[in-house]
Amino acid sequence: MGDLREFVAGGLGGVVGITVCQPLDMIKVRLQSSGKVFGRQRSNIQIMASIAKKEALSSLWKGMSVPLYSNALQNAFVFHAYSQAVKALASGERESGSPPLGTVFASGCIAGAAQALITTPVEHVKIRSQMQRAKPGSVGYVTPRTIVAHLARRQGFRGVFSGLAATVLRDTPSYGVYFFLYDFTRELMTPNSRQTGSDGPLHHLLAGGVAGVGAWASIYPVDVVKTRIQASELGTKRSFLECAREIHRENGVS
């Protein structure tokens, strides 16, 4: 019953998080796909206002349906893979207590790499939805379902999973960093909390915040390249290094 409660709570939390953060993700994708899209409009507020004015306010939530529908499955997959990895890696260690932080990091990396099989097509379709300039519901707007069908028809399995290598390169370390920082921060605030569970909801919230910031900061350049790959024109085969060099030529390291 506890696992079901955690699954439902995680799913609902994910739905709220995606809904609230989707406009920010929209700005991120537009900026990452091309540094010249908005000319001199570089602030988030200016870009958000520009999208709302030219494409309608609802455009800030373009592509949200795909991650929304897959959120519960992705969360369940990540935590199941993490749990199995911890059991496998900690099998020779003492049974009582929580696993060492090194095991936590390695297990997070394994879970991140495994869930890339779900994340890659989800984010690919989301990004292509977000790159459209047509208003949602208008004649020229292409739905996520149509995007999937078009990718599969044009390029087959490879088209739908475009950017898989970049996603694995991003998610493998980021999930390791996330799980490591989450447990490390809990221990820092309340010693032995991983063994005793003595820390409260606020500690978990703060640990999750630190872990999220650290995980994103550790792999953000890789995410920029991944977005550029998945936003490329259909039929364009672009390597990770090729896109990285292009981004560096356009904008430097910033």
C-alpha positions as semicolon CSV with decimal commas, in nm:
position;residue;x (nm);y (nm);z (nm)
1;M;0,000;0,000;0,000
2;G;0,292;0,232;0,075
3;D;0,438;0,181;-0,273
4;L;0,101;0,262;-0,433
5;R;0,072;0,578;-0,222
6;E;0,420;0,688;-0,327
7;F;0,343;0,612;-0,693
8;V;0,021;0,817;-0,687
9;A;0,186;1,102;-0,495
10;G;0,481;1,105;-0,734
11;G;0,249;1,102;-1,034
12;L;0,038;1,391;-0,905
13;G;0,348;1,588;-0,810
14;G;0,486;1,533;-1,157
15;V;0,163;1,656;-1,321
16;V;0,168;1,976;-1,114
17;G;0,539;2,029;-1,179
18;I;0,505;1,984;-1,557
19;T;0,202;2,214;-1,577
20;V;0,366;2,493;-1,376
21;C;0,710;2,465;-1,539
22;Q;0,605;2,409;-1,901
23;P;0,621;2,782;-1,997
24;L;0,978;2,796;-1,866
25;D;1,061;2,479;-2,055
26;M;0,914;2,638;-2,368
27;I;1,153;2,934;-2,333
28;K;1,446;2,699;-2,267
29;V;1,379;2,495;-2,581
30;R;1,336;2,802;-2,804
31;L;1,663;2,949;-2,678
32;Q;1,853;2,623;-2,701
33;S;1,733;2,538;-3,051
34;S;1,880;2,858;-3,192
35;G;2,047;3,147;-3,013
36;K;1,930;3,384;-3,286
37;V;1,556;3,309;-3,275
38;F;1,467;3,611;-3,062
39;G;1,733;3,854;-3,174
40;R;1,806;4,086;-2,882
41;Q;1,512;3,966;-2,671
42;R;1,725;3,769;-2,427
43;S;1,535;3,789;-2,097
44;N;1,287;3,515;-2,007
45;I;1,007;3,765;-1,950
46;Q;1,057;3,926;-2,291
47;I;1,061;3,590;-2,468
48;M;0,753;3,470;-2,281
49;A;0,566;3,789;-2,368
50;S;0,672;3,758;-2,733
51;I;0,542;3,401;-2,759
52;A;0,215;3,489;-2,586
53;K;0,162;3,791;-2,815
54;K;0,255;3,630;-3,148
55;E;0,134;3,273;-3,092
56;A;-0,130;3,303;-2,815
57;L;-0,091;3,251;-2,441
58;S;-0,176;2,882;-2,473
59;S;0,135;2,835;-2,690
60;L;0,346;2,846;-2,373
61;W;0,206;2,499;-2,296
62;K;0,270;2,348;-2,640
63;G;0,382;1,985;-2,626
64;M;0,279;1,942;-2,263
65;S;0,047;1,646;-2,325
66;V;0,328;1,402;-2,410
67;P;0,533;1,437;-2,088
68;L;0,210;1,470;-1,892
69;Y;0,079;1,132;-2,007
70;S;0,414;0,957;-1,968
71;N;0,509;1,112;-1,634
72;A;0,376;0,833;-1,410
73;L;0,537;0,563;-1,624
74;Q;0,871;0,744;-1,630
75;N;0,875;0,801;-1,253
76;A;0,780;0,441;-1,183
77;F;1,049;0,317;-1,421
78;V;1,321;0,540;-1,273
79;F;1,256;0,445;-0,912
80;H;1,216;0,077;-0,993
81;A;1,544;0,075;-1,189
82;Y;1,713;0,267;-0,907
83;S;1,583;0,025;-0,644
84;Q;1,697;-0,280;-0,842
85;A;2,038;-0,124;-0,906
86;V;2,085;-0,052;-0,534
87;K;1,995;-0,412;-0,448
88;A;2,238;-0,548;-0,706
89;L;2,527;-0,316;-0,619
90;A;2,479;-0,340;-0,243
91;S;2,429;-0,717;-0,238
92;G;2,774;-0,776;-0,087
93;E;2,737;-0,503;0,172
94;R;2,564;-0,516;0,506
95;E;2,190;-0,568;0,482
96;S;2,093;-0,314;0,749
97;G;2,098;0,059;0,698
98;S;2,104;0,263;0,381
99;P;2,351;0,208;0,094
100;P;2,678;0,407;0,076
101;L;2,661;0,730;-0,121
102;G;2,887;0,581;-0,389
103;T;2,630;0,306;-0,445
104;V;2,355;0,568;-0,451
105;F;2,537;0,762;-0,724
106;A;2,609;0,452;-0,935
107;S;2,250;0,329;-0,902
108;G;2,119;0,670;-1,007
109;C;2,341;0,660;-1,316
110;I;2,204;0,318;-1,410
111;A;1,845;0,435;-1,362
112;G;1,910;0,748;-1,568
113;A;2,059;0,554;-1,857
114;A;1,771;0,303;-1,855
115;Q;1,491;0,560;-1,850
116;A;1,638;0,738;-2,152
117;L;1,444;0,485;-2,360
118;I;1,126;0,657;-2,237
119;T;1,257;1,012;-2,218
120;T;1,404;1,029;-2,570
121;P;1,083;0,992;-2,777
122;V;0,882;1,193;-2,524
123;E;1,119;1,492;-2,533
124;H;1,172;1,463;-2,910
125;V;0,799;1,497;-2,980
126;K;0,764;1,769;-2,715
127;I;1,045;1,974;-2,866
128;R;0,902;1,949;-3,218
129;S;0,565;2,061;-3,080
130;Q;0,727;2,357;-2,906
131;M;0,916;2,465;-3,218
132;Q;0,592;2,527;-3,410
133;R;0,484;2,887;-3,458
134;A;0,118;2,801;-3,528
135;K;-0,136;2,857;-3,252
136;P;-0,272;2,542;-3,081
137;G;-0,598;2,441;-3,245
138;S;-0,535;2,644;-3,561
139;V;-0,528;2,492;-3,912
140;G;-0,147;2,481;-3,930
141;Y;-0,093;2,333;-3,585
142;V;0,043;1,976;-3,580
143;T;-0,059;1,761;-3,284
144;P;0,192;1,539;-3,101
145;R;0,017;1,228;-3,238
146;T;0,062;1,353;-3,594
147;I;0,427;1,434;-3,521
148;V;0,489;1,077;-3,402
149;A;0,320;0,933;-3,710
150;H;0,520;1,163;-3,939
151;L;0,852;1,074;-3,772
152;A;0,777;0,701;-3,791
153;R;0,670;0,725;-4,156
154;R;0,971;0,932;-4,264
155;Q;1,249;0,773;-4,060
156;G;1,104;0,476;-3,877
157;F;1,223;0,376;-3,530
158;R;1,540;0,583;-3,565
159;G;1,342;0,899;-3,633
160;V;1,128;0,869;-3,321
161;F;1,434;0,796;-3,105
162;S;1,652;1,069;-3,254
163;G;1,883;1,208;-2,985
164;L;1,897;0,884;-2,784
165;A;2,277;0,893;-2,743
166;A;2,266;1,257;-2,627
167;T;1,983;1,178;-2,385
168;V;2,179;0,888;-2,235
169;L;2,484;1,114;-2,209
170;R;2,272;1,371;-2,025
171;D;2,059;1,149;-1,800
172;T;2,323;0,900;-1,687
173;P;2,526;1,148;-1,477
174;S;2,234;1,377;-1,393
175;Y;2,033;1,107;-1,216
176;G;2,345;0,990;-1,036
177;V;2,406;1,346;-0,916
178;Y;2,039;1,385;-0,822
179;F;2,014;1,076;-0,601
180;F;2,358;1,143;-0,449
181;L;2,281;1,506;-0,359
182;Y;1,935;1,416;-0,229
183;D;2,072;1,164;0,021
184;F;2,381;1,372;0,099
185;T;2,171;1,682;0,178
186;R;1,939;1,483;0,402
187;E;2,236;1,350;0,597
188;L;2,386;1,698;0,616
189;M;2,070;1,847;0,769
190;T;1,981;1,551;0,990
191;P;2,260;1,299;1,058
192;N;2,154;0,932;1,017
193;S;1,821;1,040;0,867
194;R;1,857;0,788;0,585
195;Q;1,863;0,506;0,838
196;T;1,608;0,641;1,084
197;G;1,377;0,847;0,860
198;S;1,381;1,113;1,130
199;D;1,380;1,411;0,892
200;G;1,053;1,586;0,810
201;P;0,879;1,699;0,487
202;L;1,066;2,032;0,483
203;H;1,401;1,851;0,486
204;H;1,287;1,633;0,195
205;L;1,171;1,942;0,006
206;L;1,502;2,122;0,057
207;A;1,701;1,809;-0,033
208;G;1,497;1,768;-0,350
209;G;1,557;2,131;-0,443
210;V;1,933;2,106;-0,392
211;A;1,943;1,778;-0,584
212;G;1,742;1,919;-0,875
213;V;1,958;2,229;-0,910
214;G;2,279;2,027;-0,885
215;A;2,162;1,767;-1,136
216;W;2,065;2,028;-1,397
217;A;2,377;2,237;-1,343
218;S;2,598;1,933;-1,397
219;I;2,461;1,849;-1,742
220;Y;2,305;2,167;-1,883
221;P;2,552;2,205;-2,175
222;V;2,470;1,849;-2,282
223;D;2,098;1,932;-2,270
224;V;2,157;2,230;-2,502
225;V;2,321;2,004;-2,760
226;K;2,048;1,741;-2,722
227;T;1,779;2,000;-2,791
228;R;1,961;2,121;-3,102
229;I;1,982;1,763;-3,233
230;Q;1,613;1,691;-3,174
231;A;1,502;2,026;-3,321
232;S;1,694;1,967;-3,645
233;E;1,511;1,936;-3,975
234;L;1,385;1,587;-4,055
235;G;1,635;1,385;-4,251
236;T;1,929;1,585;-4,116
237;K;2,182;1,357;-3,951
238;R;2,384;1,557;-3,699
239;S;2,638;1,426;-3,451
240;F;2,674;1,545;-3,095
241;L;3,014;1,703;-3,163
242;E;2,888;1,874;-3,478
243;C;2,603;2,041;-3,289
244;A;2,832;2,133;-3,000
245;R;3,075;2,306;-3,238
246;E;2,790;2,492;-3,407
247;I;2,659;2,621;-3,075
248;H;3,008;2,728;-2,971
249;R;3,056;2,917;-3,300
250;E;2,725;3,101;-3,256
251;N;2,733;3,186;-2,888
252;G;3,062;3,079;-2,736
253;V;3,038;2,898;-2,402
254;S;2,752;3,117;-2,276
